[in-house]
Short mmCIF file of C-alpha atoms in Angstrom, two decimals:
data_model
loop_
_atom_site.label_atom_id
_atom_site.label_comp_id
_atom_site.label_asym_id
_atom_site.label_seq_id
_atom_site.Cartn_x
_atom_site.Cartn_y
_atom_site.Cartn_z
CA UNK C 1 15.32 -18.43 -5.57
CA UNK C 2 14.05 -14.91 -5.01
CA UNK C 3 15.74 -13.00 -2.22
CA UNK C 4 14.91 -9.91 -0.18
CA UNK C 5 17.19 -6.89 -0.05
CA UNK C 6 18.19 -5.12 3.11
CA UNK C 7 15.88 -2.15 3.59
CA UNK C 8 17.63 1.14 2.94
CA UNK C 9 14.42 3.14 2.93
CA UNK C 10 11.50 2.51 5.30
CA UNK C 11 8.54 4.30 6.79
CA UNK C 12 10.74 5.81 9.49
CA UNK C 13 10.59 9.10 7.62
CA UNK C 14 6.83 9.00 7.86
CA UNK C 15 6.60 7.98 11.48
CA UNK C 16 9.67 9.62 12.90
CA UNK C 17 12.60 8.10 14.82
CA UNK C 18 10.84 7.74 18.15
CA UNK C 19 10.67 4.28 19.71
CA UNK C 20 7.74 5.22 21.92
CA UNK C 21 4.19 6.18 21.01
CA UNK C 22 4.23 9.05 18.54
CA UNK C 23 0.96 10.95 18.77
CA UNK C 24 2.04 14.18 17.17
CA UNK C 25 3.04 13.13 13.67
CA UNK C 26 1.89 15.64 11.07
CA UNK C 27 -0.75 13.87 9.05
CA UNK C 28 -1.45 16.65 6.61
CA UNK C 29 -5.10 17.54 6.92
CA UNK C 30 -6.22 20.64 5.09
CA UNK C 31 -9.06 22.69 6.46
CA UNK C 32 -8.47 26.12 4.99
CA UNK C 33 -9.32 25.17 1.44
CA UNK C 34 -12.50 26.94 0.34
CA UNK C 35 -15.29 24.48 -0.39
CA UNK C 36 -13.79 21.83 1.92
CA UNK C 37 -14.74 18.25 1.16
CA UNK C 38 -17.07 16.36 3.52
CA UNK C 39 -16.53 12.94 1.95
CA UNK C 40 -14.97 10.40 4.37
CA UNK C 41 -11.25 9.89 3.78
CA UNK C 42 -11.70 6.21 2.91
CA UNK C 43 -14.29 6.99 0.23
CA UNK C 44 -12.43 9.99 -1.18
CA UNK C 45 -9.34 7.82 -1.51
CA UNK C 46 -11.34 5.08 -3.22
CA UNK C 47 -12.86 7.42 -5.78
CA UNK C 48 -10.01 9.85 -6.43
CA UNK C 49 -6.55 8.68 -5.34
CA UNK C 50 -4.63 6.96 -8.12
CA UNK C 51 -2.24 4.34 -6.67
CA UNK C 52 1.47 5.03 -6.98
CA UNK C 53 3.30 2.84 -9.47
CA UNK C 54 5.81 0.30 -8.22
CA UNK C 55 9.04 0.13 -10.18
CA UNK C 56 9.75 -3.26 -11.75
CA UNK C 57 13.31 -3.06 -13.08
CA UNK C 58 14.51 -5.85 -15.37
CA UNK C 59 18.31 -5.95 -15.48
CA UNK C 60 19.82 -7.72 -18.49
CA UNK C 61 23.09 -7.90 -20.41
CA UNK C 62 22.61 -7.29 -24.11
CA UNK C 63 19.57 -8.35 -26.15
CA UNK C 64 16.99 -10.56 -24.47
CA UNK C 65 16.52 -14.08 -25.74
CA UNK C 66 13.16 -14.92 -27.38
CA UNK C 67 12.06 -16.78 -24.23
CA UNK C 68 13.01 -13.86 -21.97
CA UNK C 69 11.33 -11.42 -24.34
CA UNK C 70 8.13 -13.40 -23.92
CA UNK C 71 8.41 -13.18 -20.13
CA UNK C 72 9.18 -9.46 -20.34
CA UNK C 73 6.14 -8.89 -22.55
CA UNK C 74 4.02 -10.81 -20.07
CA UNK C 75 5.13 -8.51 -17.27
CA UNK C 76 4.39 -5.44 -19.36
CA UNK C 77 0.95 -6.70 -20.36
CA UNK C 78 -0.20 -6.63 -16.73
CA UNK C 79 0.64 -2.96 -16.18
CA UNK C 80 -1.64 0.02 -16.62
CA UNK C 81 0.55 1.46 -19.39
CA UNK C 82 0.10 -1.60 -21.59
CA UNK C 83 -3.59 -2.41 -21.28
CA UNK C 84 -3.46 -4.10 -17.88
CA UNK C 85 -4.46 -2.71 -14.50
CA UNK C 86 -1.53 -3.34 -12.14
CA UNK C 87 -0.02 -0.17 -10.67
CA UNK C 88 3.51 -0.84 -11.86
CA UNK C 89 6.00 0.43 -14.39
CA UNK C 90 8.35 -2.09 -16.01
CA UNK C 91 11.77 -0.77 -17.02
CA UNK C 92 14.57 -2.62 -18.80
CA UNK C 93 18.16 -1.77 -17.83
CA UNK C 94 21.09 -3.11 -19.82
CA UNK C 95 23.83 -3.41 -17.17
CA UNK C 96 26.58 -3.19 -19.79
CA UNK C 97 25.12 -0.46 -21.97
CA UNK C 98 22.70 1.63 -19.89
CA UNK C 99 24.06 5.03 -18.91
CA UNK C 100 21.71 5.54 -15.94
CA UNK C 101 24.05 5.63 -12.98
CA UNK C 102 21.33 5.25 -10.36
CA UNK C 103 19.84 2.07 -11.82
CA UNK C 104 23.20 0.50 -12.59
CA UNK C 105 24.12 1.18 -8.95
CA UNK C 106 21.02 -0.74 -7.88
CA UNK C 107 22.19 -3.65 -9.99
CA UNK C 108 25.67 -3.57 -8.45
CA UNK C 109 24.07 -3.65 -5.02
CA UNK C 110 22.10 -6.77 -5.92
CA UNK C 111 25.10 -8.41 -7.56
CA UNK C 112 27.28 -7.76 -4.52
CA UNK C 113 24.75 -9.27 -2.10
CA UNK C 114 23.94 -12.44 -4.04
CA UNK C 115 26.08 -15.53 -4.17
CA UNK C 116 24.97 -16.24 -7.70
CA UNK C 117 22.95 -13.73 -9.67
CA UNK C 118 21.31 -14.80 -12.91
CA UNK C 119 20.45 -12.36 -15.66
CA UNK C 120 17.86 -11.24 -16.57
CA UNK C 121 17.10 -10.23 -12.99
CA UNK C 122 14.09 -8.36 -11.62
CA UNK C 123 14.01 -5.79 -8.81
CA UNK C 124 10.69 -4.52 -7.40
CA UNK C 125 10.64 -1.17 -5.62
CA UNK C 126 7.61 0.22 -3.76
CA UNK C 127 7.11 3.94 -3.26
CA UNK C 128 6.77 4.98 0.36
CA UNK C 129 5.87 8.58 -0.41
CA UNK C 130 7.60 11.82 -1.38
CA UNK C 131 9.88 10.12 -3.89
CA UNK C 132 11.27 7.49 -1.53
CA UNK C 133 11.33 3.84 -2.54
CA UNK C 134 12.06 0.61 -0.72
CA UNK C 135 13.70 -2.30 -2.56
CA UNK C 136 11.74 -5.28 -1.30
CA UNK C 137 11.98 -8.16 -3.78
CA UNK C 138 14.38 -9.39 -6.37
CA UNK C 139 14.77 -12.60 -8.33
CA UNK C 140 15.16 -13.94 -11.83
CA UNK C 141 12.78 -13.03 -14.61
CA UNK C 142 11.49 -16.60 -14.45
CA UNK C 143 10.95 -16.22 -10.67
CA UNK C 144 8.88 -13.08 -11.21
CA UNK C 145 6.73 -14.82 -13.79
CA UNK C 146 6.26 -17.98 -11.71
CA UNK C 147 5.54 -16.12 -8.47
CA UNK C 148 3.05 -13.77 -10.10
CA UNK C 149 4.24 -10.53 -8.56
CA UNK C 150 1.12 -8.68 -9.75
CA UNK C 151 -1.42 -11.18 -8.40
CA UNK C 152 -2.17 -13.21 -5.30
CA UNK C 153 -5.37 -14.53 -3.65
CA UNK C 154 -5.11 -12.14 -0.70
CA UNK C 155 -4.67 -9.09 -2.91
CA UNK C 156 -7.58 -10.18 -5.07
CA UNK C 157 -9.80 -10.57 -2.00
CA UNK C 158 -8.59 -7.23 -0.65
CA UNK C 159 -9.43 -5.55 -3.97
CA UNK C 160 -12.88 -7.13 -4.02
CA UNK C 161 -13.68 -6.04 -0.48
CA UNK C 162 -12.63 -2.45 -1.09
CA UNK C 163 -14.69 -2.34 -4.30
CA UNK C 164 -17.62 -3.80 -2.34
CA UNK C 165 -17.57 -0.82 0.01
CA UNK C 166 -15.48 -1.95 3.00
CA UNK C 167 -14.21 1.21 4.69
CA UNK C 168 -11.01 -0.32 6.05
CA UNK C 169 -9.70 -3.86 5.59
CA UNK C 170 -7.24 -4.88 8.29
CA UNK C 171 -4.62 -7.35 7.11
CA UNK C 172 -3.29 -9.66 9.81
CA UNK C 173 0.06 -11.22 8.92
CA UNK C 174 0.19 -14.14 11.31
CA UNK C 175 3.47 -14.91 13.07
CA UNK C 176 4.95 -18.13 14.43
CA UNK C 177 3.38 -17.38 17.84
CA UNK C 178 -0.15 -18.75 17.69
CA UNK C 179 -1.21 -17.24 21.02
CA UNK C 180 -0.22 -13.76 19.85
CA UNK C 181 -2.05 -14.36 16.58
CA UNK C 182 -5.28 -15.22 18.38
CA UNK C 183 -4.96 -12.31 20.81
CA UNK C 184 -4.44 -9.88 17.92
CA UNK C 185 -7.39 -11.30 16.02
CA UNK C 186 -9.63 -11.07 19.08
CA UNK C 187 -8.63 -7.46 19.76
CA UNK C 188 -9.39 -6.41 16.19
CA UNK C 189 -12.74 -8.18 16.03
CA UNK C 190 -13.89 -6.89 19.42
CA UNK C 191 -12.89 -3.35 18.49
CA UNK C 192 -14.88 -3.62 15.25
CA UNK C 193 -18.02 -4.12 17.34
CA UNK C 194 -17.49 -0.99 19.41
CA UNK C 195 -16.38 1.13 16.45
CA UNK C 196 -19.71 0.69 14.69
CA UNK C 197 -21.39 2.74 17.42
CA UNK C 198 -18.65 5.37 17.71
CA UNK C 199 -18.01 6.28 14.08
CA UNK C 200 -20.40 8.58 12.27
CA UNK C 201 -20.16 9.84 8.72
CA UNK C 202 -19.66 13.57 8.09
CA UNK C 203 -22.61 15.81 7.29
CA UNK C 204 -22.90 17.51 3.93
CA UNK C 205 -22.11 14.55 1.69
CA UNK C 206 -23.57 15.22 -1.74
CA UNK C 207 -23.34 18.99 -1.51
CA UNK C 208 -21.19 20.89 -4.05
CA UNK C 209 -17.58 19.88 -3.53
CA UNK C 210 -18.62 16.72 -1.68
CA UNK C 211 -20.27 14.74 -4.46
CA UNK C 212 -20.05 10.95 -4.71
CA UNK C 213 -19.57 9.58 -8.22
CA UNK C 214 -19.66 5.81 -7.71
CA UNK C 215 -22.94 3.99 -7.21
CA UNK C 216 -21.40 2.04 -4.35
CA UNK C 217 -23.37 2.53 -1.09
CA UNK C 218 -21.53 4.66 1.47
CA UNK C 219 -21.39 2.72 4.75
CA UNK C 220 -18.97 2.25 7.62
CA UNK C 221 -17.77 -1.34 7.41
CA UNK C 222 -14.59 -3.02 8.62
CA UNK C 223 -13.19 -6.48 8.03
CA UNK C 224 -10.19 -8.64 8.86
CA UNK C 225 -8.17 -10.60 6.31
CA UNK C 226 -5.63 -13.10 7.67
CA UNK C 227 -2.40 -14.01 5.86
CA UNK C 228 -0.55 -17.27 6.46
CA UNK C 229 3.19 -16.41 6.51
CA UNK C 230 3.98 -19.82 5.02
CA UNK C 231 1.68 -19.39 2.02
CA UNK C 232 3.94 -19.43 -1.07
CA UNK C 233 1.30 -17.59 -3.09
CA UNK C 234 1.62 -14.62 -0.72
CA UNK C 235 5.40 -14.51 -0.40
CA UNK C 236 5.66 -11.28 -2.40
CA UNK C 237 3.18 -9.41 -0.17
CA UNK C 238 4.51 -10.95 3.05
CA UNK C 239 8.05 -9.96 2.10
CA UNK C 240 7.06 -6.30 1.78
CA UNK C 241 4.98 -6.08 4.96
CA UNK C 242 7.25 -8.15 7.21
CA UNK C 243 10.34 -6.39 5.86
CA UNK C 244 9.07 -3.05 7.11
CA UNK C 245 8.81 -4.47 10.66
CA UNK C 246 11.34 -7.29 10.45
CA UNK C 247 12.70 -7.27 14.05
CA UNK C 248 9.17 -7.40 15.50
CA UNK C 249 8.03 -10.07 13.05
CA UNK C 250 11.07 -12.24 13.70
CA UNK C 251 10.40 -11.87 17.43
CA UNK C 252 7.00 -13.52 16.93
CA UNK C 253 4.83 -10.41 16.60
CA UNK C 254 1.87 -10.59 14.20
CA UNK C 255 1.53 -7.53 11.98
CA UNK C 256 -1.63 -5.47 11.46
CA UNK C 257 -2.05 -3.34 8.36
CA UNK C 258 -5.08 -1.05 7.89
CA UNK C 259 -5.79 -0.76 4.15
CA UNK C 260 -8.28 1.65 2.57
CA UNK C 261 -9.02 3.43 -0.69
CA UNK C 262 -7.41 1.70 -3.67
CA UNK C 263 -5.14 -0.55 -1.65
CA UNK C 264 -3.35 2.13 0.39
CA UNK C 265 -1.73 0.70 3.54
CA UNK C 266 -1.73 3.33 6.28
CA UNK C 267 0.97 1.58 8.35
CA UNK C 268 2.39 -1.79 9.37
CA UNK C 269 1.75 -2.13 13.11
CA UNK C 270 3.22 -4.89 15.32
CA UNK C 271 0.48 -6.44 17.46
CA UNK C 272 2.24 -5.40 20.67
CA UNK C 273 1.75 -1.74 19.67
CA UNK C 274 -1.91 -2.05 18.73
CA UNK C 275 -4.70 -1.10 21.11
CA UNK C 276 -8.42 -0.47 20.86
CA UNK C 277 -7.71 3.23 21.38
CA UNK C 278 -5.23 3.35 18.50
CA UNK C 279 -7.63 1.49 16.22
CA UNK C 280 -10.35 3.97 17.13
CA UNK C 281 -8.12 6.99 16.45
CA UNK C 282 -7.09 5.69 13.05
CA UNK C 283 -10.64 4.73 12.16
CA UNK C 284 -12.05 8.11 13.20
CA UNK C 285 -9.53 9.80 10.93
CA UNK C 286 -10.24 7.52 7.95
CA UNK C 287 -14.00 7.91 8.42
CA UNK C 288 -13.89 11.67 8.96
CA UNK C 289 -14.32 14.47 6.44
CA UNK C 290 -11.60 14.45 3.81
CA UNK C 291 -10.05 17.84 4.38
CA UNK C 292 -6.89 15.83 3.59
CA UNK C 293 -7.23 15.75 -0.18
CA UNK C 294 -3.65 15.65 -1.45
CA UNK C 295 -2.61 12.00 -1.51
CA UNK C 296 1.11 12.64 -1.77
CA UNK C 297 1.08 14.51 1.55
CA UNK C 298 -0.50 11.62 3.45
CA UNK C 299 1.28 8.77 5.24
CA UNK C 300 1.01 5.29 3.86
CA UNK C 301 2.00 3.42 0.72
CA UNK C 302 0.14 1.74 -2.12
CA UNK C 303 0.20 -2.03 -2.46
CA UNK C 304 0.83 -3.57 -5.86
CA UNK C 305 -2.64 -4.72 -6.92
CA UNK C 306 -4.09 -5.64 -10.30
CA UNK C 307 -7.38 -3.73 -10.30
CA UNK C 308 -9.44 -1.69 -12.75
CA UNK C 309 -10.52 0.76 -10.07
CA UNK C 310 -12.05 3.41 -12.35
CA UNK C 311 -13.80 0.90 -14.57
CA UNK C 312 -15.33 -1.00 -11.66
CA UNK C 313 -16.36 2.12 -9.74
CA UNK C 314 -17.60 4.40 -12.51
CA UNK C 315 -17.97 2.45 -15.73
CA UNK C 316 -18.12 5.05 -18.49
CA UNK C 317 -15.41 7.71 -18.38
CA UNK C 318 -18.06 10.47 -18.33
CA UNK C 319 -19.17 9.37 -14.86
CA UNK C 320 -15.79 9.87 -13.21
CA UNK C 321 -14.90 12.67 -10.76
CA UNK C 322 -13.52 15.89 -12.27
CA UNK C 323 -9.83 16.65 -11.88
CA UNK C 324 -9.51 19.19 -9.07
CA UNK C 325 -5.78 18.81 -8.50
CA UNK C 326 -5.04 22.45 -9.34
CA UNK C 327 -7.41 23.91 -6.76
CA UNK C 328 -6.48 21.29 -4.14
CA UNK C 329 -2.91 22.57 -4.11
CA UNK C 330 -3.72 25.97 -2.62
CA UNK C 331 -4.23 27.42 0.87
CA UNK C 332 -3.14 24.48 2.99
CA UNK C 333 -2.16 24.34 6.65
CA UNK C 334 -1.14 21.15 8.50
CA UNK C 335 -3.22 19.69 11.31
CA UNK C 336 -1.83 17.35 14.00
CA UNK C 337 -3.58 14.05 14.57
CA UNK C 338 -2.62 10.77 16.28
CA UNK C 339 -0.62 8.17 14.36
CA UNK C 340 0.90 4.79 15.32
CA UNK C 341 4.15 4.13 17.12
CA UNK C 342 7.38 4.95 15.35
CA UNK C 343 10.46 2.78 15.06
CA UNK C 344 13.82 2.98 16.67
#
C-alpha cells in the first residue's frame, strides 16, 4: 500500500505563520519594468509559464530486475525528458551505492517510518517554490505504476478546461461533511455569477510587449470541478491537496483550490476561510495585467499533469512566444496585494 509522509515542507513559507487573515503577503507584482505586460495573469501563465518538475525518486538496491526495469522505463516514458509530457523528473537512487547524502537521507526517512518497506520504492516530491519541496506520496514501484501517478480523470479534465480557455478552475475536494460541501459549492457558484460583471480585462492587449500567441479566445470564464475524496483514481491528487491542509480536512472542511495557467494551484483554502470577497480579490489579481511576469517569484505550486501545453496552444514551434526571461529579471519592485489566510 502507498503511504503519505509527514509534511516537513508546506506552503507556510508562502503564506506566513499567521493563523488569522493575512492580507499583506508580498505577491511579487512588477510594475517598473519598461514595456509592462497587459496580458491577464491567467493567460500569461498559460502561454509562458513552464510547470515545475516534480521529483520522482526510485530507490533500489543494486541492479533492477527485468520486470522492475520495464516499470521504470514506463515511468520515464511519461516525462517530458523522454518524449512524454508529464512535468516530472525520474531519478534512480541505489541506496547501497549512491553517494548522494541528501537522497539517501530521504530513503532512511521512509524506511524508518514504514513497518515494511519494499524495494524498489518510489517517492514523489512536489516543488512549492524557491527550491522547497514537499514529500507527499511514496509506495512501491508497482504501486506507482498501478495508481498512475501521472494521470487521473480529474487532472485530465482540468487540463482540458484550461486549454479550452477557462480563466480559473476551482477544485473542490469534498469532505465527509455533506452540508459543508454543499455550502462551499453554493458559495463558489454564486460568486461566479457576480464576478462576471466585476472583472474586466486589461486594456492594451495585443500591443508590443502584450501579444497573444495562442489562437485560443481570451475570455473571463470560471468553473468548478468536484473531487470525491473516496475516489481511488484520485488518491494521488487528494493526498497532495489534503496533506497541505490536513487538520482542516480531517475536521470535515472541504478544500478549495484555484488553478490557472498550466495547472498552477494558487493555494489550498479550507471552506471555512473562503468568502465571496476573498474569491473576488484572487480573481481580480489573476485577471489583471500581468506585471507579475517571473513565475518563480509568485505563490502557488504546479500540479503533476500530463499535458502537451505548447503543442496544444501553439502547434508549430515558430508560433511560440519569444524567450524574454533576461529582460524580465530587471528593475523589479514588490507590490502588496491580498492573499488567503495563513496557517498556524
